[in-house]
């Protein structure tokens, strides 16, 4: 399920940042349709505490973390970063890695749970 950026999020993101996220999301959905579980925005942008040079921290959770998939995600992020003059910082995990973070209630998982904004969620896979 693809969600449009929420109105509160669009208030804290610059136009080029919102556009970069939308293009990145749509490209991932098109290319990794059966691999993609979740995309989350987190960090200072999600909290509304960003400074002018803050990056866009995105967690991407996929079914399989094959090197080719990781490479393609990073390539798409780099393309969007360049095209929209933003820095997209991707954190890529496979489903089992994310479930391990959730099971351990890791610091990273707690940050996503507390501040994260779900950009894409699949019905069969949730924050846990």
N, CA, C and O atoms as a printed pandas DataFrame, in Angstrom:
     atom_number atom_name residue_name chain_id  residue_number  x_coord  y_coord  z_coord
0              1         N          UNK        A               1    0.849   -1.168    0.000
1              2        CA          UNK        A               1    0.000    0.000    0.000
2              3         C          UNK        A               1    0.899    1.235    0.000
3              4         O          UNK        A               1    1.767    1.359    0.864
4              5         N          UNK        A               2    0.712    2.133   -0.932
5              6        CA          UNK        A               2    1.480    3.371   -0.981
6              7         C          UNK        A               2    0.638    4.473   -0.374
7              8         O          UNK        A               2   -0.497    4.709   -0.788
8              9         N          UNK        A               3    1.210    5.147    0.615
9             10        CA          UNK        A               3    0.520    6.264    1.247
10            11         C          UNK        A               3    1.131    7.560    0.754
11            12         O          UNK        A               3    2.353    7.658    0.641
12            13         N          UNK        A               4    0.305    8.566    0.455
13            14        CA          UNK        A               4    0.887    9.881    0.161
14            15         C          UNK        A               4    1.481   10.454    1.440
15            16         O          UNK        A               4    1.090   10.066    2.541
16            17         N          UNK        A               5    2.415   11.365    1.294
17            18        CA          UNK        A               5    2.993   11.997    2.474
18            19         C          UNK        A               5    1.893   12.694    3.259
19            20         O          UNK        A               5    1.033   13.358    2.682
20            21         N          UNK        A               6    1.926   12.540    4.568
21            22        CA          UNK        A               6    0.903   13.162    5.402
22            23         C          UNK        A               6    1.057   14.674    5.370
23            24         O          UNK        A               6    2.134   15.194    5.080
24            25         N          UNK        A               7   -0.017   15.366    5.668
25            26        CA          UNK        A               7    0.040   16.826    5.629
26            27         C          UNK        A               7    1.034   17.363    6.646
27            28         O          UNK        A               7    1.724   18.344    6.372
28            29         N          UNK        A               8    1.120   16.734    7.823
29            30        CA          UNK        A               8    2.078   17.218    8.817
30            31         C          UNK        A               8    3.509   17.008    8.344
31            32         O          UNK        A               8    4.381   17.832    8.621
32            33         N          UNK        A               9    3.758   15.920    7.639
33            34        CA          UNK        A               9    5.096   15.664    7.121
34            35         C          UNK        A               9    5.430   16.626    5.997
35            36         O          UNK        A               9    6.564   17.094    5.895
36            37         N          UNK        A              10    4.464   16.920    5.164
37            38        CA          UNK        A              10    4.733   17.859    4.072
38            39         C          UNK        A              10    5.015   19.264    4.600
39            40         O          UNK        A              10    5.581   20.095    3.889
40            41         N          UNK        A              11    4.623   19.527    5.838
41            42        CA          UNK        A              11    4.932   20.826    6.449
42            43         C          UNK        A              11    6.388   20.926    6.885
43            44         O          UNK        A              11    6.924   22.031    6.971
44            45         N          UNK        A              12    7.035   19.806    7.161
45            46        CA          UNK        A              12    8.427   19.846    7.618
46            47         C          UNK        A              12    9.424   19.529    6.509
47            48         O          UNK        A              12   10.620   19.780    6.661
48            49         N          UNK        A              13    8.942   18.980    5.396
49            50        CA          UNK        A              13    9.830   18.681    4.279
50            51         C          UNK        A              13    9.786   19.800    3.255
51            52         O          UNK        A              13    8.739   20.403    3.018
52            53         N          UNK        A              14   10.923   20.068    2.659
53            54        CA          UNK        A              14   10.966   21.005    1.543
54            55         C          UNK        A              14   10.337   20.344    0.328
55            56         O          UNK        A              14   10.223   19.120    0.276
56            57         N          UNK        A              15    9.932   21.135   -0.637
57            58        CA          UNK        A              15    9.276   20.600   -1.831
58            59         C          UNK        A              15   10.168   19.575   -2.522
59            60         O          UNK        A              15    9.701   18.501   -2.901
60            61         N          UNK        A              16   11.445   19.901   -2.689
61            62        CA          UNK        A              16   12.338   18.964   -3.380
62            63         C          UNK        A              16   12.525   17.668   -2.586
63            64         O          UNK        A              16   12.727   16.608   -3.177
64            65         N          UNK        A              17   12.459   17.743   -1.254
65            66        CA          UNK        A              17   12.573   16.539   -0.433
66            67         C          UNK        A              17   11.343   15.653   -0.599
67            68         O          UNK        A              17   11.466   14.436   -0.738
68            69         N          UNK        A              18   10.168   16.257   -0.585
69            70        CA          UNK        A              18    8.928   15.495   -0.800
70            71         C          UNK        A              18    8.927   14.835   -2.167
71            72         O          UNK        A              18    8.549   13.672   -2.306
72            73         N          UNK        A              19    9.353   15.585   -3.174
73            74        CA          UNK        A              19    9.400   15.040   -4.531
74            75         C          UNK        A              19   10.400   13.897   -4.626
75            76         O          UNK        A              19   10.117   12.880   -5.259
76            77         N          UNK        A              20   11.557   14.050   -4.009
77            78        CA          UNK        A              20   12.575   12.997   -4.037
78            79         C          UNK        A              20   12.052   11.718   -3.388
79            80         O          UNK        A              20   12.263   10.621   -3.907
80            81         N          UNK        A              21   11.372   11.861   -2.255
81            82        CA          UNK        A              21   10.822   10.694   -1.573
82            83         C          UNK        A              21    9.773   10.013   -2.443
83            84         O          UNK        A              21    9.768    8.787   -2.558
84            85         N          UNK        A              22    8.894   10.783   -3.051
85            86        CA          UNK        A              22    7.851   10.201   -3.907
86            87         C          UNK        A              22    8.457    9.444   -5.082
87            88         O          UNK        A              22    8.036    8.328   -5.388
88            89         N          UNK        A              23    9.441   10.045   -5.739
89            90        CA          UNK        A              23   10.083    9.397   -6.890
90            91         C          UNK        A              23   10.801    8.123   -6.434
91            92         O          UNK        A              23   10.706    7.088   -7.093
92            93         N          UNK        A              24   11.514    8.196   -5.317
93            94        CA          UNK        A              24   12.226    7.035   -4.784
94            95         C          UNK        A              24   11.247    5.911   -4.442
95            96         O          UNK        A              24   11.464    4.760   -4.820
96            97         N          UNK        A              25   10.171    6.243   -3.728
97            98        CA          UNK        A              25    9.135    5.263   -3.371
98            99         C          UNK        A              25    8.568    4.581   -4.604
99           100         O          UNK        A              25    8.484    3.355   -4.668
100          101         N          UNK        A              26    8.181    5.390   -5.578
101          102        CA          UNK        A              26    7.564    4.841   -6.776
102          103         C          UNK        A              26    8.530    3.978   -7.572
103          104         O          UNK        A              26    8.132    2.956   -8.132
104          105         N          UNK        A              27    9.798    4.377   -7.628
105          106        CA          UNK        A              27   10.799    3.580   -8.335
106          107         C          UNK        A              27   11.009    2.239   -7.635
107          108         O          UNK        A              27   11.107    1.202   -8.291
108          109         N          UNK        A              28   11.076    2.261   -6.310
109          110        CA          UNK        A              28   11.232    1.003   -5.576
110          111         C          UNK        A              28   10.034    0.090   -5.789
111          112         O          UNK        A              28   10.195   -1.114   -5.993
112          113         N          UNK        A              29    8.846    0.653   -5.744
113          114        CA          UNK        A              29    7.640   -0.155   -5.956
114          115         C          UNK        A              29    7.628   -0.774   -7.347
115          116         O          UNK        A              29    7.252   -1.934   -7.514
116          117         N          UNK        A              30    8.036   -0.007   -8.333
117          118        CA          UNK        A              30    8.040   -0.500   -9.710
118          119         C          UNK        A              30    9.086   -1.594   -9.917
119          120         O          UNK        A              30    8.827   -2.587  -10.597
120          121         N          UNK        A              31   10.250   -1.411   -9.336
121          122        CA          UNK        A              31   11.350   -2.340   -9.597
122          123         C          UNK        A              31   11.424   -3.510   -8.625
123          124         O          UNK        A              31   11.904   -4.583   -8.991
124          125         N          UNK        A              32   10.963   -3.326   -7.413
125          126        CA          UNK        A              32   11.090   -4.362   -6.387
126          127         C          UNK        A              32    9.728   -4.778   -5.854
127          128         O          UNK        A              32    9.579   -5.084   -4.671
128          129         N          UNK        A              33    8.758   -4.785   -6.721
129          130        CA          UNK        A              33    7.363   -4.992   -6.330
130          131         C          UNK        A              33    7.167   -6.142   -5.341
131          132         O          UNK        A              33    6.496   -5.969   -4.324
132          133         N          UNK        A              34    7.739   -7.306   -5.624
133          134        CA          UNK        A              34    7.512   -8.473   -4.766
134          135         C          UNK        A              34    8.566   -8.608   -3.669
135          136         O          UNK        A              34    8.482   -9.512   -2.838
136          137         N          UNK        A              35    9.535   -7.736   -3.660
137          138        CA          UNK        A              35   10.584   -7.760   -2.645
138          139         C          UNK        A              35   10.339   -6.756   -1.521
139          140         O          UNK        A              35   10.829   -6.936   -0.406
140          141         N          UNK        A              36    9.598   -5.723   -1.808
141          142        CA          UNK        A              36    9.488   -4.580   -0.907
142          143         C          UNK        A              36    8.413   -4.794    0.155
143          144         O          UNK        A              36    7.269   -5.115   -0.167
144          145         N          UNK        A              37    8.788   -4.614    1.428
145          146        CA          UNK        A              37    7.832   -4.694    2.530
146          147         C          UNK        A              37    7.489   -3.320    3.090
147          148         O          UNK        A              37    6.317   -2.971    3.231
148          149         N          UNK        A              38    8.511   -2.553    3.406
149          150        CA          UNK        A              38    8.285   -1.305    4.132
150          151         C          UNK        A              38    9.280   -0.235    3.708
151          152         O          UNK        A              38   10.410   -0.538    3.323
152          153         N          UNK        A              39    8.848    1.019    3.781
153          154        CA          UNK        A              39    9.753    2.164    3.732
154          155         C          UNK        A              39    9.311    3.108    4.840
155          156         O          UNK        A              39    8.134    3.454    4.941
156          157         N          UNK        A              40   10.262    3.520    5.667
157          158        CA          UNK        A              40   10.001    4.420    6.787
158          159         C          UNK        A              40   10.919    5.623    6.701
159          160         O          UNK        A              40   12.113    5.474    6.444
160          161         N          UNK        A              41   10.382    6.805    6.909
161          162        CA          UNK        A              41   11.178    8.007    7.113
162          163         C          UNK        A              41   11.370    8.137    8.616
163          164         O          UNK        A              41   10.414    8.020    9.382
164          165         N          UNK        A              42   12.606    8.379    9.036
165          166        CA          UNK        A              42   12.862    8.555   10.468
166          167         C          UNK        A              42   13.949    9.603   10.647
167          168         O          UNK        A              42   14.422   10.192    9.674
168          169         N          UNK        A              43   14.335    9.829   11.871
169          170        CA          UNK        A              43   15.390   10.801   12.148
170          171         C          UNK        A              43   14.834   12.210   12.271
171          172         O          UNK        A              43   13.641   12.410   12.498
172          173         N          UNK        A              44   15.722   13.175   12.116
173          174        CA          UNK        A              44   15.359   14.576   12.375
174          175         C          UNK        A              44   14.240   15.076   11.466
175          176         O          UNK        A              44   13.412   15.878   11.897
176          177         N          UNK        A              45   14.203   14.617   10.222
177          178        CA          UNK        A              45   13.125   15.061    9.316
178          179         C          UNK        A              45   11.770   14.568    9.811
179          180         O          UNK        A              45   10.798   15.323    9.816
180          181         N          UNK        A              46   11.701   13.317   10.224
181          182        CA          UNK        A              46   10.435   12.762   10.708
182          183         C          UNK        A              46    9.991   13.424   12.008
183          184         O          UNK        A              46    8.796   13.575   12.259
184          185         N          UNK        A              47   10.956   13.817   12.826
185          186        CA          UNK        A              47   10.627   14.470   14.101
186          187         C          UNK        A              47   10.332   15.952   13.936
187          188         O          UNK        A              47    9.842   16.589   14.868
188          189         N          UNK        A              48   10.623   16.512   12.761
189          190        CA          UNK        A              48   10.436   17.945   12.555
190          191         C          UNK        A              48   11.530   18.772   13.197
191          192         O          UNK        A              48   11.319   19.946   13.504
192          193         N          UNK        A              49   12.704   18.178   13.406
193          194        CA          UNK        A              49   13.819   18.857   14.059
194          195         C          UNK        A              49   15.011   19.064   13.126
195          196         O          UNK        A              49   16.132   19.286   13.586
196          197         N          UNK        A              50   14.776   18.994   11.854
197          198        CA          UNK        A              50   15.872   19.059   10.884
198          199         C          UNK        A              50   16.470   20.455   10.797
199          200         O          UNK        A              50   15.804   21.462   11.038
200          201         N          UNK        A              51   17.740   20.477   10.448
201          202        CA          UNK        A              51   18.427   21.724   10.125
202          203         C          UNK        A              51   18.584   21.758    8.607
203          204         O          UNK        A              51   18.334   20.742    7.958
204          205         N          UNK        A              52   18.986   22.875    8.017
205          206        CA          UNK        A              52   19.033   22.955    6.551
206          207         C          UNK        A              52   19.820   21.841    5.851
207          208         O          UNK        A              52   19.446   21.438    4.750
208          209         N          UNK        A              53   20.882   21.341    6.451
209          210        CA          UNK        A              53   21.679   20.305    5.790
210          211         C          UNK        A              53   21.322   18.885    6.213
211          212         O          UNK        A              53   22.068   17.955    5.906
212          213         N          UNK        A              54   20.218   18.694    6.899
213          214        CA          UNK        A              54   19.834   17.352    7.348
214          215         C          UNK        A              54   19.533   16.447    6.163
215          216         O          UNK        A              54   19.024   16.884    5.131
216          217         N          UNK        A              55   19.865   15.170    6.342
217          218        CA          UNK        A              55   19.571   14.198    5.295
218          219         C          UNK        A              55   18.185   13.600    5.509
219          220         O          UNK        A              55   17.526   13.861    6.515
220          221         N          UNK        A              56   17.765   12.802    4.552
221          222        CA          UNK        A              56   16.508   12.064    4.648
222          223         C          UNK        A              56   16.869   10.627    5.005
223          224         O          UNK        A              56   17.380    9.889    4.163
224          225         N          UNK        A              57   16.609   10.228    6.236
225          226        CA          UNK        A              57   16.893    8.861    6.670
226          227         C          UNK        A              57   15.709    7.982    6.308
227          228         O          UNK        A              57   14.590    8.210    6.768
228          229         N          UNK        A              58   15.962    6.974    5.481
229          230        CA          UNK        A              58   14.908    6.062    5.057
230          231         C          UNK        A              58   15.302    4.628    5.378
231          232         O          UNK        A              58   16.376    4.168    4.990
232          233         N          UNK        A              59   14.431    3.932    6.086
233          234        CA          UNK        A              59   14.586    2.501    6.302
234          235         C          UNK        A              59   13.822    1.793    5.196
235          236         O          UNK        A              59   12.641    2.062    4.975
236          237         N          UNK        A              60   14.498    0.890    4.507
237          238        CA          UNK        A              60   13.873    0.085    3.459
238          239         C          UNK        A              60   13.974   -1.373    3.899
239          240         O          UNK        A              60   15.071   -1.887    4.116
240          241         N          UNK        A              61   12.826   -2.035    4.030
241          242        CA          UNK        A              61   12.795   -3.441    4.431
242          243         C          UNK        A              61   12.342   -4.260    3.228
243          244         O          UNK        A              61   11.278   -4.023    2.656
244          245         N          UNK        A              62   13.181   -5.233    2.857
245          246        CA          UNK        A              62   12.913   -6.077    1.692
246          247         C          UNK        A              62   12.883   -7.546    2.104
247          248         O          UNK        A              62   13.362   -7.916    3.176
248          249         N          UNK        A              63   12.319   -8.362    1.242
249          250        CA          UNK        A              63   12.231   -9.799    1.505
250          251         C          UNK        A              63   13.625  -10.430    1.512
251          252         O          UNK        A              63   13.966  -11.182    2.424
252          253         N          UNK        A              64   14.416  -10.125    0.506
253          254        CA          UNK        A              64   15.721  -10.761    0.312
254          255         C          UNK        A              64   16.772   -9.678    0.144
255          256         O          UNK        A              64   16.598   -8.756   -0.653
256          257         N          UNK        A              65   17.845   -9.784    0.879
257          258        CA          UNK        A              65   18.880   -8.755    0.836
258          259         C          UNK        A              65   20.045   -9.182   -0.058
259          260         O          UNK        A              65   21.209   -9.096    0.336
260          261         N          UNK        A              66   19.719   -9.637   -1.248
261          262        CA          UNK        A              66   20.761  -10.001   -2.210
262          263         C          UNK        A              66   21.580   -8.760   -2.546
263          264         O          UNK        A              66   21.049   -7.649   -2.551
264          265         N          UNK        A              67   22.872   -8.939   -2.828
265          266        CA          UNK        A              67   23.709   -7.785   -3.167
266          267         C          UNK        A              67   23.144   -6.941   -4.309
267          268         O          UNK        A              67   23.268   -5.716   -4.293
268          269         N          UNK        A              68   22.529   -7.581   -5.292
269          270        CA          UNK        A              68   21.980   -6.822   -6.425
270          271         C          UNK        A              68   20.817   -5.934   -5.989
271          272         O          UNK        A              68   20.638   -4.840   -6.525
272          273         N          UNK        A              69   20.034   -6.391   -5.030
273          274        CA          UNK        A              69   18.910   -5.592   -4.532
274          275         C          UNK        A              69   19.433   -4.415   -3.710
275          276         O          UNK        A              69   18.985   -3.281   -3.880
276          277         N          UNK        A              70   20.380   -4.694   -2.821
277          278        CA          UNK        A              70   20.982   -3.620   -2.022
278          279         C          UNK        A              70   21.604   -2.568   -2.941
279          280         O          UNK        A              70   21.424   -1.368   -2.727
280          281         N          UNK        A              71   22.329   -3.016   -3.954
281          282        CA          UNK        A              71   22.976   -2.100   -4.896
282          283         C          UNK        A              71   21.937   -1.246   -5.619
283          284         O          UNK        A              71   22.117   -0.038   -5.768
284          285         N          UNK        A              72   20.848   -1.876   -6.069
285          286        CA          UNK        A              72   19.821   -1.137   -6.820
286          287         C          UNK        A              72   19.132   -0.101   -5.935
287          288         O          UNK        A              72   18.865    1.011   -6.389
288          289         N          UNK        A              73   18.843   -0.440   -4.696
289          290        CA          UNK        A              73   18.223    0.517   -3.778
290          291         C          UNK        A              73   19.137    1.720   -3.586
291          292         O          UNK        A              73   18.689    2.865   -3.647
292          293         N          UNK        A              74   20.406    1.457   -3.357
293          294        CA          UNK        A              74   21.366    2.556   -3.165
294          295         C          UNK        A              74   21.521    3.392   -4.437
295          296         O          UNK        A              74   21.665    4.613   -4.370
296          297         N          UNK        A              75   21.490    2.736   -5.584
297          298        CA          UNK        A              75   21.590    3.467   -6.854
298          299         C          UNK        A              75   20.381    4.389   -7.054
299          300         O          UNK        A              75   20.538    5.541   -7.459
300          301         N          UNK        A              76   19.192    3.885   -6.775
301          302        CA          UNK        A              76   17.991    4.718   -6.895
302          303         C          UNK        A              76   18.033    5.889   -5.917
303          304         O          UNK        A              76   17.641    7.004   -6.262
304          305         N          UNK        A              77   18.507    5.638   -4.701
305          306        CA          UNK        A              77   18.629    6.719   -3.714
306          307         C          UNK        A              77   19.629    7.763   -4.191
307          308         O          UNK        A              77   19.393    8.962   -4.047
308          309         N          UNK        A              78   20.740    7.316   -4.754
309          310        CA          UNK        A              78   21.753    8.255   -5.258
310          311         C          UNK        A              78   21.200    9.075   -6.415
311          312         O          UNK        A              78   21.437   10.281   -6.490
312          313         N          UNK        A              79   20.465    8.431   -7.318
313          314        CA          UNK        A              79   19.867    9.156   -8.449
314          315         C          UNK        A              79   18.905   10.230   -7.959
315          316         O          UNK        A              79   18.944   11.366   -8.430
316          317         N          UNK        A              80   18.037    9.869   -7.010
317          318        CA          UNK        A              80   17.077   10.846   -6.477
318          319         C          UNK        A              80   17.791   11.946   -5.705
319          320         O          UNK        A              80   17.404   13.112   -5.778
320          321         N          UNK        A              81   18.822   11.583   -4.974
321          322        CA          UNK        A              81   19.601   12.590   -4.242
322          323         C          UNK        A              81   20.177   13.613   -5.205
323          324         O          UNK        A              81   20.103   14.817   -4.959
324          325         N          UNK        A              82   20.745   13.137   -6.292
325          326        CA          UNK        A              82   21.349   14.023   -7.287
326          327         C          UNK        A              82   20.287   14.857   -8.004
327          328         O          UNK        A              82   20.429   16.071   -8.151
328          329         N          UNK        A              83   19.223   14.188   -8.445
329          330        CA          UNK        A              83   18.187   14.874   -9.230
330          331         C          UNK        A              83   17.442   15.941   -8.435
331          332         O          UNK        A              83   16.999   16.938   -9.005
332          333         N          UNK        A              84   17.300   15.742   -7.126
333          334        CA          UNK        A              84   16.498   16.664   -6.308
334          335         C          UNK        A              84   17.328   17.451   -5.291
335          336         O          UNK        A              84   16.778   18.150   -4.441
336          337         N          UNK        A              85   18.645   17.334   -5.384
337          338        CA          UNK        A              85   19.555   18.086   -4.513
338          339         C          UNK        A              85   19.251   17.854   -3.032
339          340         O          UNK        A              85   19.131   18.796   -2.249
340          341         N          UNK        A              86   19.130   16.578   -2.673
341          342        CA          UNK        A              86   18.936   16.163   -1.286
342          343         C          UNK        A              86   19.895   15.005   -1.012
343          344         O          UNK        A              86   20.508   14.470   -1.936
344          345         N          UNK        A              87   20.018   14.628    0.235
345          346        CA          UNK        A              87   20.804   13.441    0.574
346          347         C          UNK        A              87   19.868   12.406    1.174
347          348         O          UNK        A              87   19.353   12.580    2.278
348          349         N          UNK        A              88   19.657   11.325    0.430
349          350        CA          UNK        A              88   18.858   10.211    0.926
350          351         C          UNK        A              88   19.820    9.188    1.503
351          352         O          UNK        A              88   20.675    8.652    0.798
352          353         N          UNK        A              89   19.670    8.928    2.785
353          354        CA          UNK        A              89   20.514    7.976    3.495
354          355         C          UNK        A              89   19.681    6.727    3.747
355          356         O          UNK        A              89   18.794    6.732    4.600
356          357         N          UNK        A              90   19.963    5.652    3.006
357          358        CA          UNK        A              90   19.161    4.438    3.120
358          359         C          UNK        A              90   19.762    3.483    4.142
359          360         O          UNK        A              90   20.975    3.283    4.205
360          361         N          UNK        A              91   18.882    2.906    4.931
361          362        CA          UNK        A              91   19.216    1.843    5.876
362          363         C          UNK        A              91   18.407    0.646    5.391
363          364         O          UNK        A              91   17.178    0.656    5.465
364          365         N          UNK        A              92   19.083   -0.374    4.900
365          366        CA          UNK        A              92   18.409   -1.480    4.225
366          367         C          UNK        A              92   18.517   -2.740    5.075
367          368         O          UNK        A              92   19.608   -3.150    5.469
368          369         N          UNK        A              93   17.369   -3.341    5.348
369          370        CA          UNK        A              93   17.318   -4.591    6.104
370          371         C          UNK        A              93   16.426   -5.579    5.378
371          372         O          UNK        A              93   15.510   -5.189    4.655
372          373         N          UNK        A              94   16.701   -6.867    5.576
373          374        CA          UNK        A              94   15.749   -7.859    5.092
374          375         C          UNK        A              94   14.719   -8.112    6.188
375          376         O          UNK        A              94   14.857   -7.636    7.315
376          377         N          UNK        A              95   13.695   -8.865    5.837
377          378        CA          UNK        A              95   12.590   -9.090    6.766
378          379         C          UNK        A              95   13.072   -9.707    8.073
379          380         O          UNK        A              95   12.669   -9.267    9.150
380          381         N          UNK        A              96   13.926  -10.716    7.992
381          382        CA          UNK        A              96   14.379  -11.371    9.224
382          383         C          UNK        A              96   15.250  -10.440   10.067
383          384         O          UNK        A              96   15.201  -10.497   11.296
384          385         N          UNK        A              97   16.035   -9.595    9.432
385          386        CA          UNK        A              97   16.842   -8.622   10.170
386          387         C          UNK        A              97   15.974   -7.628   10.917
387          388         O          UNK        A              97   16.249   -7.283   12.067
388          389         N          UNK        A              98   14.918   -7.169   10.248
389          390        CA          UNK        A              98   14.015   -6.221   10.893
390          391         C          UNK        A              98   13.249   -6.885   12.033
391          392         O          UNK        A              98   13.041   -6.285   13.088
392          393         N          UNK        A              99   12.831   -8.137   11.809
393          394        CA          UNK        A              99   12.138   -8.866   12.870
394          395         C          UNK        A              99   13.055   -9.098   14.067
395          396         O          UNK        A              99   12.594   -9.096   15.209
396          397         N          UNK        A             100   14.352   -9.298   13.817
397          398        CA          UNK        A             100   15.314   -9.450   14.916
398          399         C          UNK        A             100   15.420   -8.152   15.714
399          400         O          UNK        A             100   15.443   -8.181   16.944
400          401         N          UNK        A             101   15.485   -7.009   15.019
401          402        CA          UNK        A             101   15.500   -5.713   15.715
402          403         C          UNK        A             101   14.242   -5.557   16.568
403          404         O          UNK        A             101   14.308   -5.108   17.711
404          405         N          UNK        A             102   13.092   -5.936   15.996
405          406        CA          UNK        A             102   11.824   -5.807   16.721
406          407         C          UNK        A             102   11.797   -6.732   17.931
407          408         O          UNK        A             102   11.375   -6.332   19.016
408          409         N          UNK        A             103   12.246   -7.965   17.742
409          410        CA          UNK        A             103   12.244   -8.929   18.838
410          411         C          UNK        A             103   13.133   -8.504   19.994
411          412         O          UNK        A             103   12.822   -8.761   21.157
412          413         N          UNK        A             104   14.239   -7.852   19.667
413          414        CA          UNK        A             104   15.174   -7.385   20.699
414          415         C          UNK        A             104   14.815   -5.991   21.208
415          416         O          UNK        A             104   15.418   -5.493   22.159
416          417         N          UNK        A             105   13.831   -5.371   20.568
417          418        CA          UNK        A             105   13.475   -3.980   20.893
418          419         C          UNK        A             105   14.743   -3.114   20.884
419          420         O          UNK        A             105   15.006   -2.353   21.816
420          421         N          UNK        A             106   15.513   -3.255   19.808
421          422        CA          UNK        A             106   16.784   -2.538   19.680
422          423         C          UNK        A             106   16.560   -1.026   19.684
423          424         O          UNK        A             106   15.449   -0.546   19.461
424          425         N          UNK        A             107   17.623   -0.303   19.938
425          426        CA          UNK        A             107   17.553    1.159   19.923
426          427         C          UNK        A             107   17.056    1.649   18.571
427          428         O          UNK        A             107   16.237    2.565   18.502
428          429         N          UNK        A             108   17.545    1.047   17.505
429          430        CA          UNK        A             108   17.124    1.431   16.155
430          431         C          UNK        A             108   15.624    1.197   15.982
431          432         O          UNK        A             108   14.916    2.075   15.490
432          433         N          UNK        A             109   15.136    0.025   16.382
433          434        CA          UNK        A             109   13.720   -0.287   16.267
434          435         C          UNK        A             109   12.879    0.695   17.082
435          436         O          UNK        A             109   11.838    1.160   16.618
436          437         N          UNK        A             110   13.337    1.011   18.311
437          438        CA          UNK        A             110   12.582    1.948   19.153
438          439         C          UNK        A             110   12.521    3.336   18.519
439          440         O          UNK        A             110   11.505    4.024   18.624
440          441         N          UNK        A             111   13.610    3.752   17.859
441          442        CA          UNK        A             111   13.591    5.050   17.178
442          443         C          UNK        A             111   12.565    5.061   16.048
443          444         O          UNK        A             111   11.827    6.033   15.886
444          445         N          UNK        A             112   12.519    3.993   15.276
445          446        CA          UNK        A             112   11.538    3.908   14.185
446          447         C          UNK        A             112   10.128    3.881   14.763
447          448         O          UNK        A             112    9.242    4.573   14.260
448          449         N          UNK        A             113    9.909    3.099   15.803
449          450        CA          UNK        A             113    8.587    3.002   16.421
450          451         C          UNK        A             113    8.134    4.356   16.969
451          452         O          UNK        A             113    6.970    4.732   16.828
452          453         N          UNK        A             114    9.051    5.077   17.585
453          454        CA          UNK        A             114    8.720    6.362   18.219
454          455         C          UNK        A             114    8.533    7.476   17.189
455          456         O          UNK        A             114    7.552    8.217   17.251
456          457         N          UNK        A             115    9.466    7.598   16.243
457          458        CA          UNK        A             115    9.495    8.761   15.355
458          459         C          UNK        A             115    9.179    8.456   13.900
459          460         O          UNK        A             115    8.920    9.371   13.118
460          461         N          UNK        A             116    9.197    7.192   13.531
461          462        CA          UNK        A             116    9.101    6.838   12.119
462          463         C          UNK        A             116    7.760    7.176   11.495
463          464         O          UNK        A             116    6.713    7.140   12.140
464          465         N          UNK        A             117    7.835    7.506   10.216
465          466        CA          UNK        A             117    6.638    7.760    9.417
466          467         C          UNK        A             117    6.621    6.707    8.318
467          468         O          UNK        A             117    7.503    6.680    7.460
468          469         N          UNK        A             118    5.608    5.837    8.350
469          470        CA          UNK        A             118    5.510    4.779    7.347
470          471         C          UNK        A             118    5.138    5.392    6.005
471          472         O          UNK        A             118    4.108    6.053    5.874
472          473         N          UNK        A             119    5.981    5.165    5.019
473          474        CA          UNK        A             119    5.710    5.647    3.666
474          475         C          UNK        A             119    5.101    4.549    2.817
475          476         O          UNK        A             119    4.283    4.811    1.934
476          477         N          UNK        A             120    5.506    3.315    3.092
477          478        CA          UNK        A             120    4.926    2.138    2.450
478          479         C          UNK        A             120    4.858    1.048    3.503
479          480         O          UNK        A             120    5.828    0.800    4.221
480          481         N          UNK        A             121    3.712    0.403    3.590
481          482        CA          UNK        A             121    3.547   -0.751    4.463
482          483         C          UNK        A             121    2.760   -1.798    3.711
483          484         O          UNK        A             121    1.780   -1.482    3.036
484          485         N          UNK        A             122    3.181   -3.040    3.823
485          486        CA          UNK        A             122    2.406   -4.122    3.242
486          487         C          UNK        A             122    1.542   -4.720    4.342
487          488         O          UNK        A             122    1.972   -4.792    5.493
488          489         N          UNK        A             123    0.339   -5.147    4.006
489          490        CA          UNK        A             123   -0.581   -5.647    5.030
490          491         C          UNK        A             123   -0.019   -6.819    5.830
491          492         O          UNK        A             123   -0.280   -6.928    7.028
492          493         N          UNK        A             124    0.753   -7.699    5.180
493          494        CA          UNK        A             124    1.245   -8.881    5.878
494          495         C          UNK        A             124    2.481   -8.606    6.719
495          496         O          UNK        A             124    2.979   -9.508    7.391
496          497         N          UNK        A             125    2.982   -7.382    6.696
497          498        CA          UNK        A             125    4.225   -7.068    7.413
498          499         C          UNK        A             125    4.047   -5.749    8.125
499          500         O          UNK        A             125    3.777   -4.728    7.493
500          501         N          UNK        A             126    4.197   -5.764    9.437
501          502        CA          UNK        A             126    4.024   -4.538   10.206
502          503         C          UNK        A             126    5.235   -4.305   11.085
503          504         O          UNK        A             126    6.152   -5.125   11.125
504          505         N          UNK        A             127    5.237   -3.188   11.786
505          506        CA          UNK        A             127    6.369   -2.792   12.623
506          507         C          UNK        A             127    6.722   -3.859   13.651
507          508         O          UNK        A             127    7.865   -3.904   14.106
508          509         N          UNK        A             128    5.805   -4.697   14.024
509          510        CA          UNK        A             128    5.970   -5.822   14.968
510          511         C          UNK        A             128    5.819   -5.400   16.403
511          512         O          UNK        A             128    5.931   -6.230   17.305
